[in-house]
XYZ file of C-alpha atoms in Angstrom:
686
model
C -0.184 0.230 0.061
C 1.168 3.085 -1.191
C 0.512 6.203 1.214
C 0.917 9.783 -0.297
C 0.446 13.074 0.780
C -1.298 15.463 -1.066
C -1.551 19.285 -0.377
C -5.101 20.397 -0.820
C -3.207 23.552 -2.936
C -1.705 21.149 -5.238
C -3.584 20.563 -8.684
C -2.376 16.909 -10.507
C -3.696 13.741 -12.385
C -1.356 11.658 -12.135
C -2.274 8.713 -15.154
C -3.688 5.424 -14.473
C -1.403 2.616 -14.513
C -2.526 -1.059 -15.184
C -3.980 -2.593 -12.174
C -4.475 1.013 -10.580
C -7.455 1.466 -8.478
C -10.666 0.613 -10.092
C -11.905 3.861 -8.098
C -11.487 6.791 -5.790
C -13.375 7.103 -2.501
C -13.204 10.657 -1.099
C -14.434 11.035 3.014
C -13.559 14.453 4.479
C -13.426 15.237 7.984
C -13.218 19.145 9.478
C -12.076 18.399 12.779
C -11.643 15.331 14.135
C -9.919 11.867 12.670
C -12.084 9.513 14.701
C -15.937 10.317 12.783
C -14.368 8.830 10.067
C -13.616 5.158 11.880
C -17.010 3.591 11.264
C -17.382 4.304 7.657
C -13.608 3.330 7.012
C -14.434 0.142 8.430
C -17.455 -0.015 5.791
C -14.976 0.564 3.298
C -12.493 -1.554 4.277
C -15.097 -4.174 4.223
C -15.801 -3.658 0.292
C -15.455 -6.535 -1.991
C -13.020 -4.935 -4.249
C -11.257 -2.470 -1.303
C -8.319 -3.475 -3.033
C -8.537 -1.768 -6.066
C -9.979 1.445 -4.134
C -7.935 4.462 -4.081
C -9.110 6.469 -0.495
C -8.553 10.190 0.008
C -8.467 11.407 2.738
C -9.019 14.913 2.906
C -8.678 16.614 6.143
C -8.193 19.997 7.951
C -4.287 20.015 8.610
C -1.666 17.366 9.377
C -2.154 17.756 13.181
C -5.943 16.472 12.526
C -4.436 13.406 11.178
C -2.548 12.101 14.452
C -6.062 10.706 15.281
C -5.383 8.288 12.610
C -4.318 4.261 13.237
C -2.658 1.823 10.624
C -5.741 -0.643 11.031
C -7.658 2.108 9.497
C -6.526 2.584 6.712
C -5.077 -1.578 5.423
C -6.363 -3.248 2.630
C -6.935 -0.446 -0.104
C -4.938 -0.154 -3.042
C -3.605 3.309 -2.128
C -4.078 6.170 0.609
C -3.651 9.679 -0.214
C -4.080 12.957 2.216
C -5.324 16.304 1.167
C -4.417 18.866 3.293
C -7.162 21.402 2.473
C -6.642 24.117 5.576
C -9.797 25.179 7.475
C -12.564 23.518 6.734
C -16.131 25.585 6.570
C -18.006 23.267 4.000
C -17.543 19.693 3.839
C -18.877 19.682 0.550
C -16.232 22.077 -1.381
C -13.395 20.838 0.637
C -14.490 17.359 -1.494
C -13.976 19.243 -4.646
C -10.152 19.429 -3.715
C -9.770 15.779 -4.363
C -11.237 15.611 -7.755
C -7.600 16.497 -9.180
C -5.915 14.313 -6.635
C -7.989 11.337 -7.659
C -5.666 8.517 -10.434
C -9.075 6.424 -10.287
C -11.188 6.994 -13.462
C -14.611 6.750 -10.799
C -14.568 9.088 -7.807
C -17.225 8.520 -5.322
C -17.630 11.019 -2.266
C -18.906 9.074 1.021
C -20.035 11.297 3.838
C -19.099 10.570 7.799
C -21.711 9.291 8.662
C -22.898 7.542 5.957
C -21.922 3.600 5.614
C -21.952 1.639 1.960
C -22.913 -1.885 1.873
C -20.324 -4.001 1.098
C -20.666 -4.868 -2.505
C -21.596 -1.195 -3.038
C -18.261 0.052 -4.638
C -18.296 -3.284 -7.154
C -21.733 -2.662 -8.426
C -20.963 1.309 -8.692
C -17.899 0.471 -11.093
C -20.381 -1.980 -12.946
C -22.837 0.835 -13.585
C -20.408 3.261 -14.416
C -19.464 1.070 -17.717
C -22.804 2.899 -19.141
C -23.313 5.780 -16.673
C -21.533 8.874 -15.865
C -22.959 9.561 -12.317
C -23.894 6.846 -10.206
C -26.262 6.786 -7.066
C -27.317 4.184 -5.031
C -30.724 3.563 -2.863
C -30.302 5.458 0.312
C -31.341 3.480 4.008
C -32.137 4.519 7.029
C -29.258 4.711 9.113
C -30.428 5.465 12.350
C -34.327 4.001 12.481
C -35.186 4.574 15.854
C -37.182 7.904 16.107
C -39.352 10.036 14.150
C -37.218 12.671 13.930
C -34.625 10.308 12.294
C -37.553 9.358 9.608
C -38.938 13.336 8.350
C -35.351 13.910 8.095
C -34.778 11.040 6.044
C -38.145 10.841 4.242
C -37.681 14.431 3.198
C -34.449 14.392 2.148
C -33.851 10.997 0.351
C -37.363 9.283 -0.107
C -36.846 9.916 -4.150
C -34.068 7.150 -3.517
C -35.011 4.661 -0.988
C -34.599 0.668 -1.488
C -38.124 0.127 -2.903
C -37.096 2.806 -5.877
C -36.957 1.631 -9.548
C -33.438 1.779 -11.060
C -32.993 3.483 -14.213
C -31.851 6.539 -15.968
C -33.103 9.391 -13.535
C -32.859 13.557 -13.899
C -31.384 13.454 -10.174
C -29.696 11.051 -7.457
C -28.550 11.953 -3.900
C -25.958 14.920 -4.131
C -24.114 13.021 -1.464
C -22.587 9.642 -1.625
C -22.835 9.453 -4.985
C -20.071 8.784 -8.018
C -18.880 10.525 -10.843
C -16.642 9.981 -13.593
C -13.532 11.701 -13.017
C -13.607 13.416 -16.390
C -17.299 14.832 -15.874
C -16.325 16.333 -12.889
C -12.674 17.698 -14.291
C -14.584 18.934 -17.294
C -16.106 21.602 -15.057
C -13.117 23.722 -14.712
C -12.951 26.853 -12.246
C -16.882 26.197 -11.840
C -15.782 22.692 -9.834
C -15.297 23.805 -6.536
C -18.878 26.207 -6.496
C -20.495 23.013 -8.070
C -20.519 21.432 -4.876
C -22.681 21.862 -1.410
C -26.207 22.311 -0.341
C -26.207 25.584 -2.252
C -25.038 24.451 -5.530
C -26.130 23.209 -8.500
C -23.685 19.780 -9.466
C -26.188 17.522 -10.818
C -27.537 19.916 -12.948
C -24.423 21.396 -14.339
C -23.262 17.995 -15.213
C -26.668 16.958 -17.388
C -26.156 20.433 -18.778
C -22.697 19.187 -20.367
C -24.490 15.659 -21.645
C -24.075 13.807 -18.694
C -26.405 11.391 -17.667
C -27.516 9.825 -14.537
C -28.545 6.816 -13.373
C -30.072 4.914 -9.814
C -28.417 1.693 -8.758
C -30.994 0.130 -6.242
C -28.873 -3.296 -5.740
C -26.969 -1.905 -3.138
C -27.359 0.969 -0.912
C -25.773 3.103 1.928
C -27.347 3.715 5.103
C -27.301 7.664 6.433
C -27.535 8.322 9.920
C -29.956 11.277 10.177
C -30.298 13.921 12.669
C -32.543 12.765 15.111
C -33.094 15.481 17.649
C -36.633 17.388 17.544
C -35.252 20.786 17.706
C -32.254 20.298 15.216
C -34.687 18.788 12.485
C -37.006 21.678 12.770
C -34.014 24.194 12.362
C -32.809 21.806 9.885
C -35.781 22.232 7.498
C -36.368 25.736 8.473
C -33.238 26.889 6.673
C -32.831 23.914 3.747
C -36.802 25.705 2.983
C -34.572 29.163 2.830
C -32.124 27.826 0.267
C -34.809 26.163 -1.854
C -37.039 29.309 -2.356
C -33.719 31.501 -2.912
C -32.317 29.065 -5.466
C -35.715 29.209 -7.451
C -35.611 33.156 -7.354
C -32.231 33.366 -8.508
C -32.844 30.450 -11.661
C -35.933 32.154 -12.476
C -35.096 35.813 -12.068
C -38.128 36.111 -9.822
C -39.593 39.336 -9.496
C -40.906 40.980 -6.241
C -44.713 39.824 -7.215
C -43.978 36.330 -8.209
C -41.653 36.280 -4.606
C -45.121 37.277 -3.021
C -47.247 34.905 -4.778
C -45.078 32.194 -3.416
C -44.301 32.625 -0.282
C -48.482 32.989 0.215
C -48.831 30.256 -1.046
C -46.741 28.344 1.990
C -49.258 26.588 4.148
C -50.143 24.379 1.244
C -46.544 23.156 0.692
C -46.978 20.768 3.263
C -49.536 19.029 2.161
C -47.859 19.249 -1.288
C -45.002 17.568 -0.146
C -46.764 15.020 1.911
C -48.483 13.816 -1.092
C -45.568 13.281 -2.685
C -43.779 11.160 -0.071
C -46.702 9.299 0.659
C -46.630 7.817 -2.884
C -42.887 7.679 -2.944
C -42.892 5.560 0.018
C -44.927 5.774 2.915
C -48.071 4.415 0.553
C -45.649 1.638 0.031
C -46.485 -2.009 1.852
C -42.566 -1.929 3.426
C -43.407 1.502 5.150
C -46.844 1.571 6.026
C -45.748 0.272 9.691
C -43.673 3.621 9.966
C -46.341 6.017 9.728
C -47.609 6.855 13.396
C -43.636 6.887 14.456
C -42.753 9.143 11.649
C -45.947 11.308 10.591
C -45.889 13.847 13.572
C -42.280 14.677 13.305
C -42.957 14.893 9.277
C -45.535 17.353 10.138
C -43.421 19.458 12.311
C -40.644 19.298 9.641
C -42.790 19.953 6.539
C -44.247 23.104 8.239
C -40.620 24.180 9.137
C -39.965 23.701 5.817
C -42.842 25.852 4.083
C -41.935 28.238 6.944
C -38.323 28.546 5.762
C -39.422 28.425 2.228
C -41.719 31.781 2.720
C -38.972 33.593 4.393
C -36.687 32.419 1.407
C -38.843 33.953 -1.167
C -39.324 37.144 0.428
C -35.925 37.914 1.871
C -33.325 35.484 0.891
C -31.353 32.454 2.051
C -29.342 34.870 4.468
C -26.780 32.774 6.318
C -28.761 29.666 5.756
C -26.022 27.745 3.624
C -23.170 29.158 6.276
C -25.147 27.324 8.650
C -26.120 24.048 6.819
C -22.300 23.508 6.153
C -21.175 24.086 9.532
C -23.676 21.345 10.430
C -22.506 19.038 7.797
C -19.504 19.597 9.773
C -20.053 16.836 12.529
C -23.435 14.649 12.702
C -22.716 13.767 16.467
C -24.447 16.610 18.469
C -27.407 16.287 16.582
C -28.596 13.184 17.307
C -30.212 11.824 20.164
C -27.863 9.494 22.850
C -29.392 6.474 21.791
C -28.102 6.916 18.390
C -24.710 7.743 19.596
C -23.552 3.933 18.576
C -24.316 4.337 14.989
C -21.398 6.675 14.370
C -18.649 4.045 16.163
C -16.772 1.480 15.188
C -18.078 -1.640 16.374
C -13.946 -2.132 18.058
C -13.912 1.173 19.740
C -17.537 0.508 21.749
C -15.648 -0.668 24.597
C -12.988 2.408 24.724
C -16.030 4.778 25.238
C -15.895 6.584 21.920
C -19.273 8.295 22.750
C -17.852 10.336 25.027
C -15.426 12.094 22.760
C -18.402 12.026 19.816
C -20.811 14.181 22.122
C -20.984 17.451 23.316
C -17.531 18.151 25.772
C -18.229 18.838 29.568
C -14.738 18.749 31.013
C -13.509 22.326 32.210
C -10.330 23.291 30.598
C -8.313 25.330 33.508
C -6.430 28.276 31.622
C -3.102 30.261 32.520
C -1.936 33.320 30.704
C 1.118 34.728 30.290
C 1.881 37.884 29.512
C -0.754 40.934 30.171
C -0.245 43.457 28.055
C -3.107 45.603 26.386
C -4.706 43.593 24.588
C -4.785 40.808 27.366
C -6.217 43.402 29.518
C -8.998 44.397 26.895
C -10.014 41.239 25.767
C -8.977 37.890 26.782
C -9.521 38.130 30.811
C -13.155 38.942 29.891
C -13.192 35.999 27.535
C -11.905 33.814 29.557
C -14.037 35.073 32.589
C -17.242 34.238 30.431
C -16.163 31.259 28.501
C -18.308 28.234 28.385
C -15.833 25.194 29.286
C -13.153 26.993 30.360
C -11.853 28.698 34.049
C -9.301 30.846 33.995
C -6.845 29.935 37.165
C -3.669 31.814 36.807
C -1.684 34.922 35.443
C 1.495 35.115 34.804
C 3.470 38.946 34.437
C 6.373 40.608 35.797
C 5.135 43.959 35.661
C 4.102 44.804 39.077
C 0.974 47.288 38.093
C -0.303 45.219 35.187
C -0.324 41.934 37.175
C -2.483 43.927 40.034
C -4.770 45.320 37.398
C -5.023 42.005 35.869
C -5.429 40.069 39.511
C -8.555 42.507 39.695
C -10.378 41.237 36.568
C -9.792 38.184 37.333
C -9.858 37.681 40.827
C -9.941 33.765 40.893
C -6.775 33.707 39.673
C -3.677 33.195 41.581
C -1.076 35.797 40.127
C 2.568 34.825 39.353
C 5.560 37.625 38.701
C 7.518 34.523 36.799
C 5.717 32.470 34.500
C 7.855 29.356 34.970
C 6.062 29.409 38.300
C 2.676 28.995 36.375
C 4.259 26.220 34.097
C 4.777 24.496 37.598
C 0.939 24.784 38.416
C -1.017 21.358 38.291
C -4.014 23.473 38.060
C -3.292 24.667 34.906
C -4.438 22.218 31.735
C -3.848 24.937 29.021
C -1.289 28.676 28.531
C -2.162 31.574 26.392
C 0.867 33.046 25.528
C 1.012 36.788 24.899
C 4.619 38.055 25.889
C 6.328 39.839 23.189
C 7.583 37.800 20.069
C 11.394 36.993 21.174
C 10.184 35.700 24.590
C 7.803 32.952 22.512
C 10.040 29.632 21.976
C 11.556 29.521 25.312
C 8.072 30.460 26.872
C 5.964 27.418 24.260
C 8.061 24.675 24.314
C 8.550 24.871 28.389
C 4.750 24.774 28.405
C 4.762 21.954 25.751
C 7.477 20.202 27.866
C 5.497 20.893 30.813
C 2.495 18.919 29.076
C 0.075 22.120 28.447
C -2.049 23.211 25.702
C -0.700 26.183 24.434
C -2.440 28.985 22.233
C 0.000 31.430 20.835
C -0.278 35.259 19.778
C 1.397 36.096 16.663
C 3.826 36.147 15.398
C 4.541 32.605 16.389
C 8.311 34.062 17.026
C 10.664 36.746 16.352
C 12.764 34.411 14.082
C 12.478 31.507 11.777
C 14.728 29.182 13.621
C 12.775 30.208 16.861
C 9.652 28.975 15.111
C 10.966 25.924 13.899
C 11.768 25.095 17.191
C 7.998 25.660 18.713
C 7.002 23.699 15.924
C 9.204 20.509 16.255
C 8.100 20.703 20.325
C 4.520 20.788 19.484
C 4.858 17.639 17.401
C 7.209 15.947 20.028
C 3.639 15.979 21.500
C 0.837 16.536 19.330
C -0.806 13.386 19.370
C -2.175 14.940 23.081
C -1.558 18.293 22.786
C -3.385 21.194 20.673
C -0.965 24.018 19.785
C -2.807 26.998 17.821
C -1.796 30.379 16.592
C -3.491 33.598 17.485
C -4.266 34.740 13.757
C -7.304 35.732 15.579
C -8.364 37.413 11.995
C -9.768 34.250 10.046
C -11.801 33.510 13.061
C -14.456 36.386 12.185
C -17.609 36.353 11.189
C -17.178 38.504 8.334
C -14.185 36.536 6.801
C -15.924 33.664 7.440
C -19.278 34.760 5.078
C -16.838 35.791 2.692
C -14.992 32.366 2.160
C -18.372 30.826 2.039
C -19.575 33.506 -0.680
C -15.968 32.883 -2.910
C -16.862 29.249 -2.256
C -20.032 29.630 -3.448
C -18.760 31.615 -6.883
C -20.326 34.617 -5.843
C -18.015 36.732 -7.326
C -16.867 34.005 -10.290
C -12.802 33.602 -10.721
C -11.135 36.199 -8.273
C -8.635 38.687 -10.623
C -7.292 40.555 -8.051
C -6.820 41.368 -4.154
C -6.073 44.314 -2.116
C -6.148 44.485 1.426
C -5.298 47.803 4.129
C -4.591 47.356 7.610
C -3.435 50.375 9.631
C -3.237 51.745 12.756
C -3.496 55.203 13.746
C -0.083 56.725 15.830
C -0.322 55.721 19.430
C 2.381 54.864 22.293
C 3.793 51.297 21.795
C 5.346 49.499 24.000
C 9.613 49.456 22.738
C 9.552 45.476 21.600
C 6.609 46.435 19.557
C 8.699 48.917 17.206
C 11.826 46.420 17.282
C 12.260 44.120 14.825
C 14.878 42.013 16.838
C 11.924 41.017 19.764
C 9.541 40.646 16.954
C 7.816 43.872 16.518
C 7.499 46.233 13.376
C 4.588 46.583 10.913
C 5.696 43.359 9.193
C 5.250 41.356 12.008
C 2.728 42.830 13.899
C 0.364 43.421 10.802
C 1.328 41.698 7.783
C 1.535 38.362 8.952
C -1.926 39.005 10.016
C -2.936 39.248 6.414
C -0.873 36.532 4.891
C -2.891 34.231 6.622
C -6.427 35.747 6.256
C -5.339 35.541 2.343
C -4.558 31.756 2.369
C -7.702 31.380 4.624
C -9.879 33.403 2.082
C -8.900 32.185 -1.099
C -7.923 28.654 0.226
C -4.564 28.527 -1.753
C -1.049 29.201 -0.450
C 1.303 31.598 -1.443
C 4.081 31.162 -4.499
C 6.060 34.830 -4.532
C 6.025 37.924 -2.355
C 7.359 40.802 -2.289
C 7.657 43.997 -0.234
C 8.748 47.882 0.214
C 8.957 49.636 3.219
C 9.372 53.323 4.619
C 9.184 55.874 6.919
C 11.876 53.751 9.376
C 9.662 50.446 8.606
C 6.568 52.262 9.801
C 4.797 51.310 6.542
C 4.610 48.656 4.296
C 3.358 47.849 0.976
C 3.562 43.653 0.804
C 2.468 42.116 -3.043
C 2.036 38.425 -3.231
C 1.040 36.207 -5.958
C -0.794 32.510 -5.009
C -0.362 29.254 -6.618
C -2.685 30.332 -8.733
C -1.193 33.294 -10.096
C -4.127 36.000 -8.353
C -2.398 38.732 -7.292
C -2.625 40.305 -3.605
C -2.061 43.956 -3.227
C -1.350 44.466 1.046
C -0.660 47.783 2.678
C 0.609 48.262 6.168
C 0.967 51.133 8.228
C 1.687 51.808 11.984
C 1.069 55.387 11.729
C -2.057 56.041 9.631
C -5.730 56.306 10.228
C -7.061 52.893 11.555
C -8.096 50.607 8.833
C -8.882 47.319 8.672
C -10.173 45.843 4.820
C -10.421 43.442 2.125
C -11.324 43.817 -1.476
C -11.930 40.855 -3.807
C -12.450 41.354 -7.414
C -13.908 39.090 -9.426
C -15.506 38.547 -13.102
C -18.646 38.434 -11.963
C -18.474 40.907 -8.468
C -16.804 42.206 -6.207
C -16.854 41.383 -2.013
C -15.645 44.618 -0.012
C -14.997 43.405 3.787
C -14.899 46.063 6.675
C -13.874 44.627 9.724
C -13.666 47.853 11.730
C -17.276 48.969 10.205
C -18.798 45.059 10.498
C -19.671 45.515 7.038
C -19.436 42.472 4.231
C -20.957 44.008 0.538
C -21.785 41.944 -2.666
C -21.165 44.420 -5.896
C -22.652 43.158 -9.116
C -20.330 43.025 -11.933
C -22.459 45.438 -13.465
C -25.354 47.663 -11.254
C -28.357 49.337 -13.035
C -28.809 52.688 -12.801
C -32.953 52.801 -12.644
C -34.712 54.517 -9.718
C -35.961 51.076 -9.140
C -32.192 49.432 -9.270
C -30.685 52.702 -6.784
C -33.492 52.042 -4.241
C -33.092 48.477 -3.464
C -29.403 49.093 -2.884
C -30.200 51.696 -0.162
C -32.333 49.568 1.473
C -29.574 46.626 1.030
C -27.784 49.503 2.625
C -29.790 50.302 5.650
C -30.153 46.797 6.486
C -26.692 46.272 6.806
C -26.571 49.463 9.155
C -28.868 47.942 11.318
C -27.144 44.641 11.080
C -24.102 46.522 12.189
C -25.979 48.462 15.682
C -27.353 45.241 16.355
C -23.998 43.653 16.758
C -22.436 42.868 19.761
C -19.415 45.198 20.853
C -15.969 44.312 20.587
C -13.683 42.007 18.163
C -15.703 39.258 17.906
C -13.324 36.866 16.514
C -10.890 36.862 19.977
C -13.325 35.034 21.276
C -14.661 32.669 18.650
C -10.985 32.045 18.441
C -10.757 30.882 22.349
C -13.656 28.731 21.946
C -11.919 27.000 19.037
C -9.232 26.338 21.350
C -11.305 24.965 24.376
C -13.495 22.779 21.780
C -10.054 21.173 20.418
C -8.591 20.545 23.850
C -12.117 18.970 24.596
C -12.896 16.935 21.849
C -9.449 16.244 20.362
C -10.475 17.974 17.136
C -8.223 20.046 14.971
C -7.685 24.089 15.980
C -7.181 26.508 13.316
C -5.219 28.285 12.838
C -2.293 25.917 14.002
C 0.966 26.220 14.806
C 1.928 25.452 11.336
C -0.016 28.482 9.721
C 2.024 30.450 12.034
C 5.476 29.564 11.077
C 4.052 29.969 7.353
C 2.602 33.565 7.684
C 6.246 34.456 9.442
C 8.496 32.401 6.607
C 6.682 34.481 3.905
C 7.081 37.941 5.668
C 10.247 37.470 6.429
C 11.167 36.285 2.892
C 9.654 39.363 1.649
C 11.572 41.501 4.455
C 14.444 40.124 3.132
C 13.879 40.705 0.103
C 13.632 44.333 -0.013
C 16.918 44.811 1.640
């Protein structure tokens, strides 16, 4: 068996040799490798397992630490695609299309379990058909809510369905000819996802779809009542919004369809009855499933009404996050359905359910940002308790202790690391001290959140990463590039992945601060200060996150004794990025991404995200519509909670990763890469 690590940022297509894999099967996980374990058990049991190329799409190399040797034995080959932070599981799977070497590519979710003959029959069907879907069975049939979700989503493709050519099959857990997917070109990633039109795009290109019912996939559905209602409501919003966009409906038609929402549950119930509930094999489900199904259909109808009138809103983003982890959305009795039989005795249920253990945190360094944000965050963060502080300055230590009265104060950070009541540390000291502190923290068995930049030199950064990797199976290492945790940037990346501005052609960013008194180290390059390390590292990391690709080359021009700098980057795809940074200009943080179909403008300080179409109509009606959208954005900005939300979200990720054993991104590898790029640019400017 060959194990090949493939960067999610690299595209290649090795030739298929004789005796090579018949099918490439793609599995994606967003947080924990353990979520794949039962799916992998079913894939290893396939009748043609030795002709399967397994492609695992992961958020980071650290997240792959949960992989055990027996998880991937028996396959023809195994490839890893490191995708970076995964916001949308479906769209992350698109990265694997260019890594696959087999002529057929199948996608299997981490909560779906194929029958042993699934792969063999899929390969057989692909001799004639371009897209093959199989029957979908309910993998957790004990609750009415599970059946409600299953019937609404997979009703047309139950095992009782008639095999043959179809206009559609299930988007998930289906297979495709590799050449058909690659034929989508630049639109490949945008075609994937709940909001996308993958199957329609393939049919439009002349590809034919087939439903194979001789085999099936067991799918674990949400079984919590609250999740069911929330899921169906948001799915209804997306469905309605897609119809509006596809048909370019005017306000009048949208209002008519919204007003007709009360009849939708009856229409859908009639369809579902004809598909399955009226069949003898499913009639026994009626008493158990009908009440939950009625509630689900009503929620869907309400969502459609809202979607017709107001659009999908954040529904696409919310459901993308929902797909990242199924365990929180199923009742306790269904937890075992997600767990490999061999692991049940090891109490894996606890690790896949919501975490409960409190993480005891110590903070090293109590400067301005810690005093204004981090202390308050950890004092109120569920699942965390601030237990210790270390700060050599008496005044700052006293002020911090007043804000965190239950924390033990230390003048020496080494004493804090010896404190047995500290599980994790946040290091907010000058970057020149990061290496000594972080390495000592890992050696003391602590989890580490390290403020950016990771270090003042690349050599120190490498030492930190080495210390983390030496203990990374059990210790989390996260870098403080908190901007990528901001909701605005998450929404922007989702819009990019949805193809809302088409193909990006230019990115411009600015991150500047007004003149103010700064600590001496903030201006000292040797201690990790200066505009390049203090500000540019943020946006270098942010661009890698937003664009989903790495940097090919970087150049820098600075002036004003290093107070201002212009950084030019070329991404792997050839996309150009121009960024301005300054410690002596008006306070600003903006990003503008121009594409061939529109432009995204993100203003973090104003709390504003705008999507500007390629062509703006100048009619009075169009201007009024834009004014209305501007007023709506202004209202949302006013209603946003005060402060910088990205700090809290980053701390929540850190705590959740410690509790659950998942990935904490951005991690120390991301910190190393950002530092490497800005130092490379600075060396080139000399």
